[in-house]
Amino acid sequence: MRRVEDYREYFPIVDEKIFLNHAATSPLPLPTLNAMKDVLDKRRYAMYKIDVSSIFDKARELVAKFINCSSGEIAFLQNTSQALNIVANGLRLNLNNTIVTDDIEFPSVSYPWLNRGDVEVKFVKNSDGMIPLNRLLDEVDLNTRVIAISHVIYSSGYRFDLKRLRKLIGNKIILCIDAIQSLGAIPIDVRDIGIDVLASAAYKWLLGPIGISILYINRRLFEEIKPTIVGWFSSRNIEEASFNPLEIKYATDARRYMSGNISPIPLIGLLKSLEFIMEIGINNIAESIRKITTHLIDRLSEFKNIRIYTPREWSMRAGIISFKIIDKNDEKIVEKLAEKNIIVSHRMFGIRVSPHFYNTIDEIDKFVKELEKHI
């Protein structure tokens, strides 16, 4: 069996940079890059050379296995925002229904509900980047229809305990999760946790391409979430000879939320990245990320003028560590680090570091050594 560190060779970027910015965009592993190039090369000879239907079916089956649902509950869209808009715009709501989210959400989570204009959106106030469950529950009442949150907050790195949240709210409230900062970094079992809707693009922790996202909708919600963007692919029968332009009969599975052709290039990219992750093992990946980020927290804790916003406890975080250097310009420090080929981000709570499984303790130490010059 190969060790986790053996897969480092599939990321050529390690020869050029210390890349600690997977919460933004991840580099493609070579198997994914090569598979996408192969599809693009075949495209020169026309689409009939590419069995898109087979790739689509395989990708749905693999995603379903990865998050523990049925393949018929998976649709593919262009990005997380599009996926969450489909849910927000299609869900049947009463006038007195409310949506609960938090005040440091990524816009893709809150904007679709605000844009409806016919439902009250309640924002739970954060506490230094964390959203205590008791504070969230204070906003939940009999009118709450949806809790719409990120599994991991993009700016602070705080991870919600979704399984505990589900137990506390019961089964009537829809749990709608943006998993873009957790899927591919930690295990997610939608059945075990009790997630009703999950959306995630592929280009962060899943190590996939831009231009494709996963949308999981629990089958029991199909009649409550009406398709709002429709086309031939949404219909029950997609054989061209059987099209009926006079009547819409939706597909019996999540394909009803897809309107038309999906590009085979990002689709094969997602498929190969998932195969890559599942070969390594998501538990192995999570453990590697845990070790690397714990070492980072330990090193940052050596400095009195650094405030760490991400919780130390592993169950409350994933791959993001956010911190602020007191009385320093974090944004300029990020720029200075980039000049030394050390890539991190600047976000709401200061400097955001997000290593993946293939990063090393040595890279973290080099990052801290360079950071120390600016403290």
XYZ file of N, CA and C in Angstrom, residues 11-250:
720
model
N 1.943 16.322 -7.981
C 1.701 17.761 -7.935
C 2.984 18.508 -8.294
N 3.204 18.792 -9.578
C 4.440 19.466 -10.012
C 4.668 20.820 -9.354
N 3.605 21.440 -8.840
C 3.744 22.759 -8.225
C 4.703 22.734 -7.047
N 4.901 21.568 -6.413
C 5.784 21.491 -5.231
C 7.236 21.785 -5.591
N 7.575 21.681 -6.877
C 8.943 21.983 -7.308
C 9.173 23.483 -7.474
N 8.081 24.245 -7.467
C 8.181 25.686 -7.718
C 7.749 26.546 -6.531
N 6.750 26.068 -5.786
C 6.166 26.888 -4.738
C 5.819 26.058 -3.510
N 5.690 26.739 -2.389
C 5.041 26.153 -1.214
C 3.594 26.628 -1.286
N 2.749 25.755 -1.775
C 1.364 26.138 -2.057
C 0.479 25.748 -0.880
N -0.028 26.761 -0.174
C -0.852 26.551 1.031
C -2.162 27.321 0.890
N -2.788 27.166 -0.285
C -3.952 27.994 -0.607
C -5.073 27.174 -1.246
N -5.304 25.976 -0.738
C -6.304 25.088 -1.328
C -7.735 25.522 -1.044
N -7.917 26.416 -0.062
C -9.241 26.965 0.192
C -9.644 27.969 -0.884
N -8.686 28.339 -1.735
C -8.972 29.233 -2.869
C -9.150 28.390 -4.134
N -8.055 27.891 -4.666
C -8.081 27.015 -5.842
C -6.927 26.036 -5.728
N -7.202 24.757 -5.930
C -6.159 23.746 -5.824
C -5.498 23.474 -7.169
N -4.231 23.108 -7.152
C -3.594 22.630 -8.388
C -4.174 21.271 -8.763
N -4.217 20.988 -10.036
C -4.736 19.695 -10.491
C -3.669 18.618 -10.362
N -4.014 17.466 -9.791
C -3.062 16.346 -9.813
C -2.887 15.850 -11.241
N -1.745 15.263 -11.532
C -1.435 14.856 -12.911
C -2.463 13.917 -13.527
N -3.003 12.928 -12.799
C -4.007 12.063 -13.430
C -5.222 12.840 -13.933
N -5.623 13.854 -13.191
C -6.757 14.686 -13.601
C -6.390 15.530 -14.816
N -5.245 16.165 -14.754
C -4.796 17.022 -15.848
C -4.655 16.227 -17.144
N -4.072 15.055 -17.060
C -3.863 14.228 -18.254
C -5.178 13.738 -18.841
N -6.126 13.385 -17.982
C -7.434 12.924 -18.465
C -8.180 14.047 -19.180
N -8.075 15.267 -18.656
C -8.732 16.403 -19.288
C -8.077 16.739 -20.618
N -6.764 16.658 -20.676
C -6.055 16.897 -21.944
C -6.464 15.864 -22.988
N -6.650 14.620 -22.563
C -7.032 13.555 -23.477
C -8.412 13.816 -24.085
N -9.351 14.265 -23.252
C -10.689 14.584 -23.752
C -10.618 15.757 -24.720
N -9.833 16.766 -24.374
C -9.699 17.933 -25.238
C -9.083 17.543 -26.582
N -8.137 16.616 -26.562
C -7.516 16.149 -27.791
C -8.533 15.408 -28.666
N -9.363 14.577 -28.053
C -10.394 13.847 -28.797
C -11.429 14.786 -29.389
N -11.646 15.917 -28.697
C -12.653 16.885 -29.147
C -12.317 17.422 -30.545
N -11.069 17.359 -30.937
C -10.692 17.818 -32.283
C -11.380 16.999 -33.357
N -11.742 15.767 -33.012
C -12.308 14.858 -34.016
C -13.823 14.748 -33.905
N -14.439 15.628 -33.112
C -15.895 15.718 -32.923
C -16.340 14.946 -31.689
N -17.498 15.342 -31.177
C -17.974 14.837 -29.896
C -18.257 13.336 -29.893
N -18.534 12.744 -31.034
C -18.893 11.321 -31.035
C -17.735 10.444 -30.573
N -16.543 11.002 -30.510
C -15.396 10.250 -30.008
C -15.393 10.160 -28.474
N -16.265 10.954 -27.831
C -16.289 11.013 -26.372
C -17.622 10.465 -25.874
N -17.596 9.450 -25.051
C -18.814 8.870 -24.492
C -19.198 9.645 -23.236
N -19.821 10.812 -23.451
C -20.172 11.692 -22.340
C -21.165 11.021 -21.402
N -22.099 10.269 -21.958
C -23.110 9.603 -21.136
C -22.477 8.641 -20.136
N -21.493 7.902 -20.598
C -20.802 6.956 -19.719
C -20.022 7.689 -18.622
N -19.344 8.790 -18.991
C -18.596 9.584 -18.010
C -19.557 10.161 -16.970
N -20.696 10.649 -17.442
C -21.718 11.217 -16.558
C -22.199 10.182 -15.548
N -22.519 9.002 -16.025
C -23.022 7.941 -15.138
C -21.957 7.519 -14.117
N -20.720 7.369 -14.582
C -19.638 6.958 -13.683
C -19.386 8.020 -12.614
N -19.423 9.273 -13.038
C -19.167 10.368 -12.087
C -20.264 10.425 -11.026
N -21.508 10.266 -11.443
C -22.612 10.274 -10.469
C -22.489 9.112 -9.494
N -22.143 7.954 -10.002
C -21.993 6.782 -9.136
C -20.864 6.973 -8.125
N -19.772 7.593 -8.586
C -18.624 7.775 -7.701
C -18.916 8.832 -6.630
N -19.568 9.928 -7.021
C -19.955 10.947 -6.046
C -20.893 10.345 -5.006
N -21.856 9.560 -5.474
C -22.817 8.928 -4.567
C -22.115 8.030 -3.553
N -21.142 7.281 -4.025
C -20.372 6.419 -3.123
C -19.565 7.254 -2.140
N -19.041 8.361 -2.607
C -18.163 9.206 -1.802
C -18.905 9.852 -0.631
N -20.173 10.243 -0.856
C -20.924 10.927 0.208
C -22.064 10.071 0.759
N -22.191 8.857 0.257
C -23.190 7.889 0.725
C -24.632 8.314 0.443
N -24.947 8.351 -0.841
C -26.330 8.571 -1.263
C -26.546 7.750 -2.526
N -27.687 7.885 -3.156
C -27.913 7.191 -4.421
C -27.481 8.096 -5.570
N -27.066 7.490 -6.669
C -26.607 8.285 -7.818
C -27.732 9.138 -8.390
N -28.971 8.700 -8.206
C -30.113 9.464 -8.693
C -30.383 10.728 -7.903
N -29.653 10.942 -6.816
C -29.800 12.162 -6.021
C -28.704 13.182 -6.338
N -27.924 12.900 -7.383
C -26.802 13.763 -7.754
C -27.062 14.445 -9.097
N -26.849 15.748 -9.123
C -26.855 16.522 -10.368
C -25.535 17.266 -10.459
N -25.159 17.638 -11.681
C -23.951 18.424 -11.897
C -24.319 19.779 -12.491
N -23.770 20.830 -11.898
C -23.978 22.189 -12.380
C -22.624 22.835 -12.638
N -22.612 24.133 -12.914
C -21.357 24.817 -13.249
C -20.569 25.244 -12.019
N -21.271 25.611 -10.951
C -20.586 26.095 -9.753
C -21.504 25.970 -8.543
N -20.969 26.249 -7.371
C -21.751 26.122 -6.135
C -22.899 27.129 -6.113
N -22.650 28.336 -6.566
C -23.689 29.371 -6.569
C -24.892 28.937 -7.388
N -24.652 28.392 -8.566
C -25.751 27.941 -9.414
C -26.541 26.833 -8.727
N -25.833 25.899 -8.110
C -26.491 24.789 -7.432
C -27.389 25.287 -6.300
N -26.876 26.209 -5.484
C -27.652 26.708 -4.352
C -28.802 27.604 -4.808
N -28.636 28.301 -5.932
C -29.737 29.090 -6.488
C -30.882 28.197 -6.936
N -30.563 27.059 -7.510
C -31.602 26.127 -7.945
C -32.463 25.704 -6.756
N -31.808 25.461 -5.631
C -32.529 25.055 -4.424
C -33.359 26.215 -3.876
N -32.738 27.378 -3.722
C -33.431 28.525 -3.134
C -34.604 28.993 -3.989
N -34.416 29.019 -5.289
C -35.471 29.503 -6.176
C -36.588 28.487 -6.370
N -36.251 27.211 -6.218
C -37.245 26.176 -6.490
C -38.035 25.708 -5.287
N -37.559 25.993 -4.079
C -38.214 25.476 -2.885
C -39.540 26.193 -2.624
N -40.578 25.413 -2.407
C -41.886 25.977 -2.071
C -41.868 26.446 -0.620
N -42.197 27.724 -0.411
C -42.182 28.318 0.918
C -43.516 28.992 1.215
N -43.879 29.028 2.486
C -45.034 29.787 2.935
C -44.595 31.196 3.311
N -45.540 32.102 3.398
C -45.219 33.497 3.678
C -44.552 33.688 5.038
N -44.858 32.815 5.983
C -44.299 32.982 7.328
C -43.013 32.190 7.548
N -42.547 31.490 6.518
C -41.314 30.710 6.646
C -40.102 31.618 6.806
N -39.078 31.112 7.507
C -37.824 31.852 7.665
C -36.649 30.953 7.283
N -35.561 31.607 6.918
C -34.295 30.942 6.608
C -33.281 31.393 7.637
N -32.522 30.477 8.206
C -31.504 30.826 9.195
C -30.120 30.575 8.609
N -29.262 31.578 8.683
C -27.876 31.451 8.251
C -27.017 32.268 9.223
N -25.787 32.610 8.862
C -24.946 33.383 9.777
C -24.354 34.592 9.069
N -23.770 35.479 9.858
C -23.356 36.781 9.317
C -21.957 36.802 8.716
N -21.301 35.641 8.617
C -19.996 35.596 7.935
C -20.003 34.551 6.826
N -21.195 34.282 6.304
C -21.310 33.309 5.224
C -20.730 33.844 3.920
N -20.316 32.919 3.069
C -19.946 33.280 1.701
C -21.232 33.683 0.971
N -21.176 34.675 0.096
C -22.391 35.157 -0.577
C -23.194 34.067 -1.289
N -22.535 33.026 -1.767
C -23.250 31.953 -2.461
C -24.295 31.289 -1.572
N -24.094 31.374 -0.255
C -25.030 30.758 0.687
C -26.208 31.685 0.980
N -25.938 32.941 1.259
C -26.997 33.858 1.687
C -27.718 34.575 0.542
N -26.993 34.943 -0.505
C -27.597 35.738 -1.579
C -28.811 35.081 -2.249
N -28.772 33.794 -2.567
C -29.942 33.202 -3.228
C -31.233 33.338 -2.415
N -31.130 33.245 -1.092
C -32.321 33.377 -0.243
C -32.734 34.836 -0.135
N -31.771 35.749 -0.010
C -32.094 37.173 0.024
C -32.740 37.616 -1.284
N -32.270 37.046 -2.385
C -32.752 37.446 -3.705
C -34.214 37.057 -3.943
N -34.696 36.049 -3.223
C -36.108 35.670 -3.377
C -37.024 36.830 -3.029
N -36.702 37.539 -1.959
C -37.491 38.708 -1.588
C -38.806 38.417 -0.893
N -39.153 37.133 -0.781
C -40.455 36.799 -0.188
C -40.319 35.975 1.088
N -39.123 35.967 1.657
C -38.892 35.166 2.846
C -37.916 35.905 3.761
N -38.135 35.801 5.066
C -37.243 36.444 6.019
C -35.985 35.600 6.207
N -34.836 36.248 6.090
C -33.552 35.580 6.313
C -32.971 36.084 7.627
N -32.761 35.174 8.571
C -32.200 35.529 9.874
C -30.705 35.243 9.884
N -29.928 36.205 10.357
C -28.474 36.060 10.397
C -27.995 35.910 11.842
N -27.362 34.794 12.125
C -26.798 34.546 13.444
C -25.458 35.260 13.534
N -25.267 36.022 14.607
C -24.032 36.788 14.766
C -22.893 35.862 15.184
N -21.755 35.995 14.512
C -20.591 35.172 14.838
C -19.900 35.672 16.092
N -19.121 34.797 16.668
C -18.309 35.139 17.833
C -16.849 34.874 17.487
N -16.166 35.916 16.997
C -14.761 35.794 16.580
C -14.562 34.650 15.583
N -15.467 34.569 14.619
C -15.321 33.579 13.551
C -16.005 32.255 13.819
N -16.563 32.088 15.001
C -17.278 30.857 15.339
C -18.775 31.143 15.467
N -19.578 30.115 15.205
C -21.028 30.224 15.319
C -21.488 29.185 16.340
N -21.557 29.550 17.604
C -22.002 28.581 18.615
C -23.395 28.050 18.279
N -23.592 26.758 18.432
C -24.873 26.159 18.066
C -26.021 26.723 18.890
N -25.765 27.036 20.145
C -26.858 27.587 20.960
C -27.324 28.936 20.429
N -26.382 29.704 19.877
C -26.745 30.998 19.296
C -27.544 30.798 18.008
N -27.172 29.804 17.225
C -27.927 29.494 16.009
C -29.331 29.008 16.360
N -29.418 28.159 17.367
C -30.716 27.605 17.759
C -31.656 28.675 18.305
N -31.103 29.755 18.831
C -31.938 30.856 19.323
C -32.767 31.478 18.205
N -32.296 31.357 16.949
C -33.005 31.935 15.810
C -33.960 30.938 15.140
N -33.929 29.706 15.598
C -34.779 28.661 15.020
C -36.099 28.599 15.773
N -37.207 28.600 15.007
C -38.530 28.472 15.629
C -39.427 27.629 14.727
N -40.698 27.614 15.005
C -41.637 26.780 14.252
C -41.762 27.210 12.795
N -41.356 28.441 12.492
C -41.449 28.937 11.116
C -40.187 28.677 10.302
N -39.133 28.201 10.951
C -37.871 27.962 10.243
C -38.031 26.822 9.247
N -37.769 27.116 7.984
C -37.898 26.108 6.918
C -36.545 25.539 6.527
N -35.499 26.402 6.547
C -34.179 25.995 6.076
C -33.107 26.575 6.985
N -32.098 25.778 7.305
C -30.845 26.284 7.842
C -29.828 26.163 6.716
N -29.350 27.301 6.237
C -28.428 27.357 5.097
C -27.074 27.859 5.580
N -26.101 26.968 5.646
C -24.782 27.318 6.184
C -23.685 26.585 5.416
N -22.468 27.039 5.607
C -21.304 26.313 5.109
C -20.879 25.292 6.156
N -20.450 24.131 5.702
C -19.927 23.130 6.633
C -18.706 23.700 7.360
N -17.828 24.329 6.587
C -16.648 25.013 7.123
C -16.673 26.458 6.636
N -16.574 27.399 7.573
C -16.604 28.817 7.215
C -15.324 29.191 6.464
N -15.478 29.800 5.295
C -14.340 30.061 4.410
C -13.302 31.005 5.007
N -13.753 31.921 5.870
C -12.836 32.950 6.375
C -12.134 32.544 7.665
N -12.849 31.929 8.581
C -12.279 31.585 9.887
C -11.825 30.138 9.993
N -12.396 29.258 9.153
C -12.067 27.837 9.235
C -12.910 27.063 10.233
N -13.877 27.720 10.869
C -14.731 27.058 11.848
C -15.606 26.008 11.177
N -15.652 24.810 11.770
C -16.469 23.716 11.240
C -17.695 23.479 12.123
N -18.875 23.507 11.502
C -20.103 23.184 12.219
C -20.167 21.696 12.535
N -20.683 21.368 13.698
C -20.994 19.978 14.042
C -22.389 19.691 13.492
N -22.444 19.278 12.237
C -23.721 19.125 11.547
C -24.555 17.979 12.111
N -23.901 16.924 12.517
C -24.645 15.777 13.056
C -25.357 16.166 14.357
N -24.651 16.904 15.206
C -25.273 17.368 16.454
C -26.379 18.369 16.149
N -26.136 19.252 15.185
C -27.149 20.231 14.799
C -28.413 19.530 14.330
N -28.256 18.504 13.513
C -29.418 17.761 13.026
C -30.213 17.143 14.177
N -29.528 16.592 15.142
C -30.219 16.003 16.291
C -30.989 17.057 17.077
N -30.430 18.260 17.160
C -31.055 19.319 17.945
C -32.266 19.936 17.248
N -32.257 19.966 15.918
C -33.358 20.628 15.191
C -34.426 19.656 14.728
N -34.166 18.345 14.825
C -35.132 17.373 14.336
C -35.068 17.209 12.832
N -36.074 16.577 12.260
C -36.030 16.207 10.836
C -36.869 17.087 9.917
N -37.621 18.045 10.478
C -38.525 18.827 9.633
C -37.826 19.978 8.921
N -36.787 20.520 9.515
C -36.067 21.654 8.918
C -35.063 21.153 7.891
N -35.035 21.791 6.732
C -34.098 21.411 5.672
C -32.703 21.915 6.018
N -31.746 21.022 6.013
C -30.346 21.370 6.271
C -29.639 21.464 4.921
N -29.368 22.707 4.508
C -28.793 23.006 3.190
C -27.345 23.450 3.383
N -26.407 22.651 2.873
C -24.997 22.824 3.217
C -24.142 23.139 1.993
N -23.370 24.211 2.115
C -22.284 24.502 1.173
C -21.056 23.767 1.707
N -20.614 22.747 0.984
C -19.513 21.895 1.459
C -18.216 22.147 0.710
N -18.087 23.285 0.068
C -16.915 23.520 -0.774
C -15.615 23.562 0.035
N -15.690 23.904 1.340
C -14.481 23.967 2.160
C -14.284 22.717 3.023
N -15.051 21.673 2.746
C -14.882 20.434 3.510
C -14.825 19.189 2.635
N -15.563 19.182 1.539
C -15.629 17.988 0.695
C -14.279 17.754 0.011
N -13.657 16.630 0.330
C -12.319 16.330 -0.166
C -11.251 16.499 0.889
N -11.613 17.173 2.001
C -10.671 17.366 3.108
C -10.996 16.464 4.282
N -12.292 16.236 4.505
C -12.747 15.382 5.600
C -13.882 14.495 5.090
N -14.143 13.370 5.742
C -15.244 12.504 5.315
C -16.600 13.180 5.518
N -17.510 12.970 4.582
C -18.883 13.460 4.700
C -19.822 12.329 4.304
N -20.716 11.981 5.212
C -21.735 10.957 4.972
C -23.090 11.636 5.139
N -23.741 11.946 4.024
C -24.973 12.738 4.093
C -26.091 11.996 4.814
N -26.105 10.678 4.715
C -27.139 9.899 5.399
C -26.909 9.906 6.908
N -25.688 9.656 7.310
C -25.367 9.586 8.730
C -25.542 10.944 9.407
N -25.138 12.020 8.721
C -25.232 13.357 9.295
C -26.664 13.874 9.272
N -27.380 13.548 8.187
C -28.729 14.060 8.024
C -28.794 15.320 7.189
N -27.905 15.407 6.214
C -27.892 16.552 5.292
C -28.971 16.337 4.224
N -29.771 17.375 3.981
C -30.827 17.298 2.964
C -30.347 17.767 1.600
N -29.549 18.836 1.606
C -29.004 19.413 0.373
C -27.530 19.701 0.600
N -26.704 19.315 -0.362
C -25.267 19.601 -0.294
C -24.806 20.067 -1.659
N -24.043 21.143 -1.668
C -23.489 21.670 -2.920
C -22.006 21.943 -2.741
N -21.247 21.650 -3.785
C -19.809 21.939 -3.749
C -19.231 21.945 -5.149
N -18.458 22.972 -5.434
C -17.657 22.960 -6.655
C -16.489 22.004 -6.450
N -15.756 21.744 -7.539
C -14.715 20.714 -7.509
C -13.309 21.267 -7.329
N -13.126 22.583 -7.461
C -11.780 23.123 -7.654
C -11.004 23.447 -6.379
N -11.573 23.135 -5.228
C -10.837 23.385 -3.983
C -10.305 22.061 -3.435
N -10.874 21.551 -2.355
C -10.335 20.372 -1.683
C -10.533 19.089 -2.473
N -11.450 19.106 -3.447
C -11.645 17.928 -4.297
C -10.565 17.810 -5.373
N -9.714 18.831 -5.492
C -8.586 18.800 -6.428
C -9.036 18.670 -7.881
N -10.217 19.199 -8.159
C -10.766 19.101 -9.501
C -10.728 20.425 -10.249
N -11.350 20.461 -11.420
C -11.308 21.656 -12.268
C -12.390 22.667 -11.922
N -12.205 23.878 -12.403
C -13.247 24.899 -12.361
C -14.277 24.580 -13.438
N -15.538 24.878 -13.157
C -16.567 24.708 -14.180
C -17.525 23.564 -13.930
N -17.430 22.926 -12.774
C -18.370 21.858 -12.445
C -18.590 21.826 -10.937
N -19.837 21.567 -10.561
C -20.164 21.445 -9.143
C -21.107 20.266 -8.936
N -21.104 19.792 -7.709
C -21.972 18.685 -7.297
C -23.170 19.261 -6.568
N -24.348 18.765 -6.885
C -25.553 19.098 -6.128
C -26.215 17.797 -5.701
N -26.286 17.606 -4.385
C -27.032 16.472 -3.816
C -28.333 16.998 -3.237
N -29.439 16.399 -3.621
C -30.739 16.702 -3.035
C -31.381 15.387 -2.615
N -31.734 15.295 -1.347
C -32.427 14.106 -0.874
C -33.704 13.899 -1.683
N -33.897 12.674 -2.124
C -35.001 12.356 -3.036
C -36.363 12.801 -2.495
N -36.528 12.786 -1.181
C -37.831 13.150 -0.618
C -38.181 14.621 -0.867
N -37.195 15.421 -1.288
C -37.435 16.838 -1.541
C -37.713 17.155 -3.006
N -37.691 16.164 -3.863
C -37.862 16.412 -5.300
C -39.181 17.139 -5.604
N -40.232 16.784 -4.891
C -41.524 17.422 -5.156
C -41.640 18.793 -4.498
N -40.768 19.086 -3.545
C -40.803 20.385 -2.869
C -39.891 21.411 -3.536
N -38.874 20.933 -4.238
C -37.945 21.827 -4.935
C -38.199 21.699 -6.435
N -38.910 22.658 -6.984
C -39.280 22.613 -8.395
C -38.108 23.037 -9.266
N -37.836 22.325 -10.360
C -36.794 22.771 -11.296
C -37.114 24.164 -11.828
N -36.144 25.050 -11.802
C -36.351 26.431 -12.257
C -35.576 26.752 -13.530
N -34.605 25.929 -13.860
C -33.878 26.065 -15.133
C -34.024 24.721 -15.839
N -34.798 24.694 -16.917
C -35.122 23.412 -17.532
C -34.721 23.373 -19.002
N -34.599 22.181 -19.514
C -34.275 21.948 -20.913
C -34.481 20.475 -21.215
N -33.963 20.040 -22.340
C -34.201 18.661 -22.750
C -33.649 17.654 -21.752
N -32.579 18.040 -21.059
C -31.943 17.106 -20.130
C -32.756 16.928 -18.850
N -33.684 17.860 -18.601
C -34.524 17.776 -17.402
C -35.650 16.760 -17.553
N -35.900 16.331 -18.796
C -37.087 15.514 -19.065
C -36.856 14.042 -18.760
N -37.957 13.348 -18.605
C -37.911 11.937 -18.217
C -37.244 11.087 -19.288
N -37.546 11.400 -20.525
C -36.979 10.630 -21.637
C -36.088 11.547 -22.462
N -34.800 11.237 -22.503
C -33.869 12.122 -23.220
C -33.457 11.542 -24.570
N -34.178 10.533 -25.019
C -33.947 10.036 -26.377
C -34.588 11.009 -27.361
N -33.806 11.483 -28.304
C -34.264 12.554 -29.203
C -35.560 12.216 -29.917
N -35.722 10.958 -30.296
C -36.916 10.558 -31.035
C -38.177 10.601 -30.185
N -38.003 10.706 -28.857
C -39.156 10.653 -27.952
C -39.491 12.005 -27.336
N -38.834 13.078 -27.776
C -39.101 14.393 -27.196
C -40.560 14.804 -27.434
N -41.143 15.432 -26.410
C -42.486 15.988 -26.537
C -42.431 17.455 -26.118
N -42.397 18.388 -27.060
C -42.270 19.806 -26.720
C -43.530 20.404 -26.116
N -44.618 19.631 -26.070
C -45.895 20.157 -25.600
C -46.110 19.969 -24.103
N -45.292 19.126 -23.480
C -45.514 18.819 -22.068
C -44.190 18.463 -21.388
N -43.993 19.006 -20.194
C -42.795 18.664 -19.425
C -43.115 17.520 -18.474
N -42.387 16.441 -18.619
C -42.400 15.372 -17.620
C -40.980 15.273 -17.077
N -40.821 15.730 -15.835
C -39.486 15.802 -15.266
C -38.871 14.420 -15.090
